[in-house]
Coordinates of C-alpha atoms in Angstrom, one line a residue:
M1 CA -61.7 145.0 -150.3
T2 CA -61.2 148.4 -147.3
P3 CA -58.9 147.5 -144.3
A4 CA -63.1 147.1 -142.6
A5 CA -64.3 144.5 -145.0
R6 CA -61.6 142.7 -144.6
I7 CA -61.9 142.7 -141.4
A8 CA -65.7 142.4 -141.6
A9 CA -64.2 139.1 -143.1
A10 CA -62.7 137.6 -141.0
V11 CA -65.4 137.8 -138.1
Q12 CA -67.5 135.7 -140.5
V13 CA -64.5 133.2 -140.8
L14 CA -63.9 133.1 -137.8
D15 CA -67.5 132.2 -136.7
A16 CA -66.9 129.4 -138.9
C17 CA -64.3 128.3 -136.5
L18 CA -65.7 128.7 -133.6
A19 CA -68.4 126.5 -134.7
G20 CA -65.9 123.6 -135.5
E21 CA -65.6 124.2 -139.2
P22 CA -62.0 124.2 -139.6
A23 CA -59.9 127.3 -140.5
T24 CA -58.7 126.1 -144.1
R25 CA -61.8 124.6 -144.8
A26 CA -63.8 127.2 -143.4
L27 CA -60.9 130.5 -145.2
L28 CA -61.8 128.3 -148.7
T29 CA -65.3 128.3 -148.8
W30 CA -65.9 132.5 -147.9
S31 CA -63.0 133.3 -150.5
R32 CA -64.8 130.9 -153.7
A33 CA -68.1 132.9 -152.4
S34 CA -66.1 135.6 -152.5
R35 CA -64.5 135.8 -156.3
F36 CA -64.4 140.5 -156.1
A37 CA -61.6 139.5 -153.3
G38 CA -58.0 139.5 -155.0
S39 CA -54.4 137.6 -154.1
G40 CA -53.8 140.8 -151.3
D41 CA -56.8 140.5 -149.6
R42 CA -57.3 137.1 -149.4
N43 CA -53.3 136.7 -148.1
A44 CA -54.4 139.8 -145.1
V45 CA -58.4 137.9 -144.2
R46 CA -55.2 134.3 -143.4
D47 CA -53.4 136.3 -141.4
L48 CA -55.7 138.1 -139.7
V49 CA -57.4 135.0 -138.7
Y50 CA -55.0 132.3 -137.8
T51 CA -53.3 136.4 -135.5
A52 CA -56.4 135.8 -134.0
L53 CA -56.6 132.0 -134.3
R54 CA -53.1 132.0 -131.8
R55 CA -54.3 134.7 -129.3
R56 CA -57.8 133.9 -129.2
R57 CA -57.9 133.9 -125.3
S58 CA -56.2 137.6 -125.0
A59 CA -58.5 138.9 -127.9
A60 CA -61.7 137.1 -126.8
A61 CA -61.0 139.3 -123.0
R62 CA -59.6 142.4 -125.1
G63 CA -62.9 141.7 -127.6
G64 CA -65.5 141.4 -124.1
A65 CA -66.3 138.0 -126.3
E66 CA -65.3 134.9 -127.8
T67 CA -66.6 135.2 -131.2
G68 CA -65.6 136.4 -134.5
R69 CA -66.3 139.8 -134.2
G70 CA -65.2 139.6 -129.4
L71 CA -61.0 138.2 -131.4
M72 CA -60.7 141.1 -133.7
L73 CA -62.2 143.4 -131.4
G74 CA -59.2 142.7 -130.0
L75 CA -57.0 142.5 -132.1
L76 CA -57.3 146.3 -132.7
R77 CA -57.6 147.2 -128.6
E78 CA -53.9 144.4 -128.5
A79 CA -52.5 146.8 -131.3
G80 CA -54.1 150.0 -130.3
E81 CA -56.5 151.1 -133.3
D82 CA -59.8 152.5 -133.1
P83 CA -62.1 150.3 -133.4
D84 CA -64.8 153.2 -134.3
T85 CA -62.9 153.9 -137.4
L86 CA -63.5 150.3 -138.6
F87 CA -66.6 148.8 -137.5
T88 CA -68.3 151.8 -138.7
G89 CA -71.3 149.9 -140.9
K90 CA -70.6 151.9 -143.6
G91 CA -69.7 149.8 -146.9
H92 CA -68.9 146.1 -145.9
A93 CA -67.7 147.4 -142.6
P94 CA -68.6 145.5 -139.4
P95 CA -71.8 147.3 -137.6
P96 CA -70.5 149.8 -135.0
L97 CA -69.7 148.6 -131.6
T98 CA -72.7 148.7 -129.3
D99 CA -73.1 149.7 -125.6
T100 CA -72.3 146.5 -124.2
E101 CA -69.5 146.2 -126.6
R102 CA -67.5 149.1 -124.7
Q103 CA -68.3 147.9 -121.9
A104 CA -67.2 144.3 -121.3
W105 CA -63.8 143.6 -122.6
R106 CA -60.8 143.9 -120.1
Q107 CA -57.7 143.1 -119.8
P108 CA -56.1 139.7 -120.1
E109 CA -56.0 138.2 -116.7
G110 CA -54.2 135.8 -115.2
D111 CA -51.5 133.4 -116.7
G112 CA -53.9 130.9 -119.5
E113 CA -55.3 134.5 -120.7
V114 CA -51.9 136.4 -121.0
C115 CA -50.1 133.5 -122.3
D116 CA -53.3 132.6 -124.7
L117 CA -52.9 128.6 -123.0
P118 CA -55.9 126.4 -122.2
D119 CA -55.3 126.4 -118.4
W120 CA -54.3 123.2 -117.6
L121 CA -51.7 123.4 -120.1
V122 CA -50.4 125.7 -118.5
G123 CA -48.8 123.2 -115.7
E124 CA -47.8 120.9 -118.2
F125 CA -45.5 124.4 -119.9
R126 CA -44.2 125.0 -116.4
E127 CA -43.1 121.1 -115.9
S128 CA -41.7 120.3 -120.1
L129 CA -39.7 124.0 -119.9
A130 CA -39.3 125.4 -116.6
E131 CA -38.2 129.2 -116.8
R132 CA -38.3 129.3 -120.1
W133 CA -42.4 128.0 -120.4
R134 CA -43.6 131.8 -120.6
E135 CA -41.4 133.2 -123.7
T136 CA -41.8 129.7 -125.1
A137 CA -45.5 130.3 -124.7
L138 CA -45.9 133.8 -125.8
A139 CA -43.8 133.0 -128.8
L140 CA -46.8 130.9 -130.5
R141 CA -48.6 134.1 -130.4
D142 CA -46.7 135.2 -133.4
R143 CA -46.0 133.9 -136.5
A144 CA -43.8 131.4 -137.1
P145 CA -40.9 131.9 -140.1
V146 CA -40.9 130.1 -143.6
F147 CA -37.5 128.1 -143.5
L148 CA -36.6 126.6 -146.8
R149 CA -33.8 123.5 -147.2
A150 CA -31.5 123.4 -150.0
N151 CA -31.1 120.1 -151.6
F152 CA -27.5 119.2 -151.6
R153 CA -28.5 116.6 -154.7
K154 CA -28.6 119.2 -156.5
T155 CA -27.1 122.7 -155.3
D156 CA -25.3 124.1 -152.4
L157 CA -26.3 127.3 -150.5
D158 CA -25.3 129.9 -152.8
E159 CA -26.9 128.6 -155.4
A160 CA -29.6 128.5 -154.3
V161 CA -29.6 131.3 -152.4
A162 CA -29.8 132.7 -155.9
A163 CA -32.1 130.8 -157.9
L164 CA -35.0 132.1 -154.7
S165 CA -33.5 135.5 -155.6
S166 CA -34.3 135.4 -159.1
D167 CA -37.8 134.8 -159.0
G168 CA -38.6 137.4 -156.4
V169 CA -37.5 135.0 -152.7
S170 CA -34.9 136.2 -151.0
T171 CA -33.1 134.2 -148.3
E172 CA -30.0 134.4 -145.7
P173 CA -28.6 130.2 -144.1
H174 CA -29.7 129.8 -140.6
P175 CA -26.9 128.3 -138.3
L176 CA -30.3 124.8 -137.5
A177 CA -28.5 123.2 -140.8
P178 CA -26.5 121.9 -142.7
G179 CA -29.0 123.6 -145.8
A180 CA -31.1 125.7 -143.5
L181 CA -32.1 129.6 -145.5
V182 CA -35.3 131.7 -143.8
V183 CA -36.6 133.8 -146.1
T184 CA -36.9 137.1 -146.0
E185 CA -38.6 138.4 -148.4
G186 CA -41.4 136.4 -151.3
A187 CA -42.2 133.7 -148.8
R188 CA -45.5 133.3 -151.2
R189 CA -43.7 133.2 -154.5
V190 CA -41.6 130.3 -153.0
A191 CA -44.6 127.1 -154.6
Q192 CA -43.8 129.1 -158.1
S193 CA -40.0 129.8 -158.1
R194 CA -38.0 127.4 -160.2
A195 CA -35.7 126.7 -157.5
Y196 CA -38.6 125.3 -155.9
R197 CA -39.7 123.4 -158.8
D198 CA -36.8 121.7 -159.1
G199 CA -36.4 120.4 -157.1
L200 CA -32.9 122.7 -155.4
V201 CA -35.4 123.5 -151.9
E202 CA -38.1 122.0 -150.3
L203 CA -39.9 123.4 -147.6
Q204 CA -38.8 122.3 -143.7
D205 CA -38.2 124.3 -140.1
G206 CA -35.2 124.6 -139.5
A207 CA -35.1 122.7 -136.2
S208 CA -36.9 120.1 -138.8
Q209 CA -34.2 120.0 -140.5
A210 CA -31.4 120.3 -137.6
V211 CA -33.0 116.6 -136.4
T212 CA -32.7 114.9 -139.5
A213 CA -29.2 116.9 -139.2
S214 CA -28.0 115.0 -135.8
I215 CA -28.6 111.3 -137.1
P216 CA -24.8 109.6 -138.3
L217 CA -25.3 108.9 -141.7
H218 CA -23.3 107.2 -144.2
N219 CA -23.3 106.1 -148.0
G220 CA -24.4 102.1 -147.8
M221 CA -26.9 102.5 -144.8
K222 CA -30.4 100.3 -144.5
V223 CA -32.5 104.3 -143.3
L224 CA -36.2 104.0 -142.3
D225 CA -38.1 106.9 -141.9
Y226 CA -41.6 104.5 -139.6
C227 CA -43.6 107.1 -139.1
A228 CA -43.3 109.2 -143.0
G229 CA -46.4 110.7 -143.3
G230 CA -45.6 112.8 -146.4
G231 CA -41.4 112.1 -146.0
G232 CA -40.5 115.7 -146.0
K233 CA -37.8 113.6 -142.9
T234 CA -37.0 111.1 -145.3
L235 CA -36.0 113.5 -148.5
S236 CA -34.1 115.9 -145.9
M237 CA -31.9 112.6 -144.5
A238 CA -31.4 112.1 -148.5
S239 CA -29.6 115.4 -149.7
G240 CA -26.6 114.3 -150.1
R241 CA -26.4 111.0 -149.2
E242 CA -26.6 107.7 -151.3
A243 CA -28.4 105.7 -148.4
T244 CA -31.0 103.5 -148.9
F245 CA -34.3 104.7 -148.1
F246 CA -37.6 103.5 -147.0
C247 CA -40.7 105.0 -146.3
H248 CA -43.7 103.7 -143.4
D249 CA -46.3 105.3 -142.7
V250 CA -49.7 103.5 -140.5
D251 CA -52.5 105.5 -143.0
A252 CA -50.2 105.6 -145.9
R253 CA -52.3 107.4 -147.8
R254 CA -49.9 110.6 -146.0
M255 CA -47.3 109.1 -148.3
A256 CA -49.6 110.1 -151.4
D257 CA -47.1 113.1 -152.5
L258 CA -44.1 111.5 -151.5
P259 CA -43.0 109.6 -155.4
E260 CA -43.5 113.0 -157.0
R261 CA -41.3 115.7 -153.9
A262 CA -39.1 112.4 -153.8
R263 CA -38.7 112.4 -157.8
R264 CA -38.3 116.4 -157.8
A265 CA -36.0 116.4 -155.0
G266 CA -34.2 113.0 -157.1
V267 CA -33.8 110.8 -154.1
R268 CA -35.1 107.1 -154.1
V269 CA -37.6 106.2 -151.9
T270 CA -39.4 102.3 -151.4
L271 CA -42.6 102.7 -149.3
L272 CA -43.2 99.7 -147.2
E273 CA -46.8 98.4 -145.8
T274 CA -46.7 97.2 -142.9
A275 CA -46.8 94.5 -143.5
E276 CA -43.9 94.9 -145.2
V277 CA -42.4 96.9 -143.2
A278 CA -40.7 93.7 -140.5
R279 CA -38.8 91.6 -143.9
H280 CA -36.9 94.2 -145.3
A281 CA -35.4 94.5 -141.6
P282 CA -32.9 95.2 -139.8
F283 CA -31.8 98.9 -140.5
D284 CA -28.9 100.6 -139.0
V285 CA -31.0 103.8 -138.6
V286 CA -35.1 103.9 -138.1
L287 CA -36.7 107.0 -137.3
C288 CA -40.3 107.3 -135.6
D289 CA -41.6 110.6 -135.8
A290 CA -43.9 110.2 -133.3
P291 CA -47.7 111.2 -133.8
C292 CA -47.7 114.1 -131.3
S293 CA -49.7 117.0 -129.8
G294 CA -48.0 119.4 -132.6
S295 CA -47.3 122.3 -129.6
G296 CA -43.7 122.7 -131.4
S297 CA -46.3 124.5 -134.1
W298 CA -48.7 125.7 -132.8
R299 CA -47.5 128.7 -134.5
R300 CA -48.6 127.2 -138.0
D301 CA -51.7 125.3 -136.3
P302 CA -53.3 127.2 -133.9
E303 CA -55.6 125.6 -133.7
G304 CA -54.3 122.4 -132.2
K305 CA -53.8 124.0 -129.5
W306 CA -57.2 124.4 -128.3
A307 CA -58.4 121.5 -129.4
L308 CA -55.6 119.4 -126.7
T309 CA -57.4 117.8 -124.2
E310 CA -56.0 115.6 -121.1
S311 CA -57.2 112.7 -122.2
R312 CA -56.3 113.3 -126.0
L313 CA -52.2 113.4 -124.3
A314 CA -52.8 110.9 -122.9
D315 CA -54.0 108.8 -125.9
L316 CA -50.6 110.5 -127.6
T317 CA -48.4 109.1 -124.8
A318 CA -49.7 105.6 -125.2
I319 CA -49.8 105.2 -129.5
Q320 CA -45.5 106.9 -129.2
D321 CA -44.8 104.0 -126.5
G322 CA -46.3 101.6 -128.9
I323 CA -43.8 103.3 -132.4
L324 CA -41.1 102.8 -129.9
D325 CA -41.7 99.7 -129.0
A326 CA -42.1 98.3 -132.6
A327 CA -39.2 100.4 -133.6
S328 CA -37.0 98.9 -132.3
A329 CA -37.6 94.8 -132.8
L330 CA -36.8 96.6 -136.5
V331 CA -33.4 98.2 -135.3
A332 CA -29.8 96.1 -136.4
P333 CA -27.9 95.2 -133.2
E334 CA -25.4 98.3 -134.1
G335 CA -28.2 100.2 -135.4
L336 CA -29.8 103.6 -134.0
L337 CA -32.8 104.6 -132.9
A338 CA -34.5 108.8 -133.2
Y339 CA -37.4 109.1 -132.4
A340 CA -38.4 112.8 -132.6
T341 CA -41.3 115.4 -131.8
C342 CA -42.4 118.6 -132.7
S343 CA -43.5 118.9 -129.0
F344 CA -42.4 121.4 -125.9
L345 CA -43.9 118.5 -123.4
N346 CA -42.0 116.2 -121.6
A347 CA -45.3 114.0 -121.2
E348 CA -44.5 113.3 -125.1
N349 CA -40.5 113.2 -125.1
E350 CA -38.2 112.5 -121.6
A351 CA -40.7 110.6 -120.5
R352 CA -41.0 108.1 -122.6
V353 CA -37.7 108.1 -123.3
K354 CA -37.3 107.3 -119.6
A355 CA -40.4 104.6 -119.6
F356 CA -38.3 103.0 -122.8
L357 CA -36.0 102.5 -121.7
N358 CA -37.2 101.1 -118.1
R359 CA -38.8 99.0 -120.3
N360 CA -35.7 97.7 -122.4
P361 CA -33.2 97.5 -120.1
G362 CA -30.6 97.0 -123.3
W363 CA -30.9 100.1 -125.1
T364 CA -29.4 103.8 -123.4
C365 CA -30.3 107.7 -124.7
V366 CA -26.8 108.7 -126.0
L367 CA -28.3 112.6 -127.2
Q368 CA -31.4 114.4 -126.7
R369 CA -31.7 117.7 -127.8
R370 CA -34.5 120.4 -127.6
F371 CA -35.2 123.3 -130.2
G372 CA -37.2 126.0 -128.9
P373 CA -38.5 129.4 -131.0
G374 CA -35.1 131.0 -129.1
D375 CA -33.2 128.5 -132.0
G376 CA -35.3 130.8 -134.5
G377 CA -37.2 128.0 -135.8
D378 CA -40.2 125.7 -134.3
G379 CA -40.7 123.1 -131.1
F380 CA -39.0 120.1 -131.5
F381 CA -37.6 117.4 -128.7
T382 CA -34.6 114.2 -130.6
A383 CA -33.2 111.3 -128.6
H384 CA -31.0 109.5 -130.0
L385 CA -31.2 105.2 -128.8
T386 CA -28.8 101.9 -129.2
R387 CA -27.6 98.7 -127.4
G388 CA -25.3 99.3 -125.0
P389 CA -23.6 101.3 -122.2
Q390 CA -22.8 104.9 -123.4
A391 CA -23.6 108.0 -121.3
A392 CA -27.0 110.3 -122.4
D393 CA -25.2 114.0 -123.8
T394 CA -27.8 115.7 -122.9

C-alpha cells in the first residue's frame, strides 16, 4: 500500500471508531476485508489510527472536522506535511481537499484542545498533578514504550536480554523495577520470540512492575490478588518468590488465560470464585489493583480518555471504596492491604485511601507512591495499608 492508501484506510477505520465501534474491532474488520494489505501495512494503519485517537481534539481542530478525514488532515498539518501531496484522489488515495477543508482548520485553542483532554478533565488533572499536569497530559498524546519483565524463576536480566536479542528483539534494563526491560527495537517480534514462549519474559509495563516490587513479600506467605484480571501482577509477585498465590476476580472470565500464563512462567496459582475467597482467609498480603479510569494507560487505550465521564468516575470511586472495605476483611492482623490503580486522578487514589482510613480508624497508610511518564512507564498509584500506628511514607 502507498502512504496515501494507508491514510485512506485510516480514515475508514477512524470513521467507524467515531461512530462507536472499538478500534480493535474496526481495525480487524478492515484487515479482513483488505487481504491485499501486508503486515507492514496493517501495522502502519494501526499506528495512524491510534495516533489520531490520542490526539483527537487537536487533530480535529487542525483538520477542520471531527471525522476520520479531518483527524488525518490534522495529523498531517501538525507534522508539517502538505495534505495535497497525499489527498490526490488518484489510485487508492483519499479525494482532494475541498475549499471548505482548506479554510475551516485552525490551531488548537485552550487547555483541553492543546493537551487533548475533555474540558472537564483539565481541572481534575490540575488538582491531581499540580505543576506536572500539562506535561503529563501532553505525554499521553504519544505512543507508550513496550516493557517486558524478566521472570527470575527461569532467568536473569543478562540471559533474558541475550535470548531476546537472538530473536531480533533489542532491550535495555530499566531502573523502574528489578526485572524491567524496555524494548528498543523489534517490539512486534516479542510474542513470537523463544524467550516469551518459554516464559523467560512477560509483557508488563515498568510502573506496573514497580507496584508489585514495592510489596514486601517473603517465602511462605499467603498472597491474594483480589482484582486479578489476567493475573499479570500475580505473576510479577511470584517471580523468584516461593509464596502461595491466590487469584480472584469478580468476573472469573477475565482469568481465563491465567492458568496457561502461570504454567509458562512456572508459577502455581489457585483461582478462587467469589464464594470461596473468605474460606481461604486470612492472607498475609491482599493486593487490590482496582478497576479505575485507566488514565495512566491512555497512551495504550486512548479511547478510554474520551469515554470517561464525571458520572462514570463517581461510579468508579464507589466501586473502589467497596473493594477496599471487602478486601480489608481478608487481611491477617499483621498483614498488608496493597491498593493500586493505573490512574493519575486524585479522586481514585489519595482520596480513596483517605476515605478508607476515615471509615477504618484502626488502619494506617505506611506508603503512598505515584508513577508517571516521567518515570518511564505508565501512570500508576499504590498505597500500603496496615493495622498499626506507623506514619505514612509518601
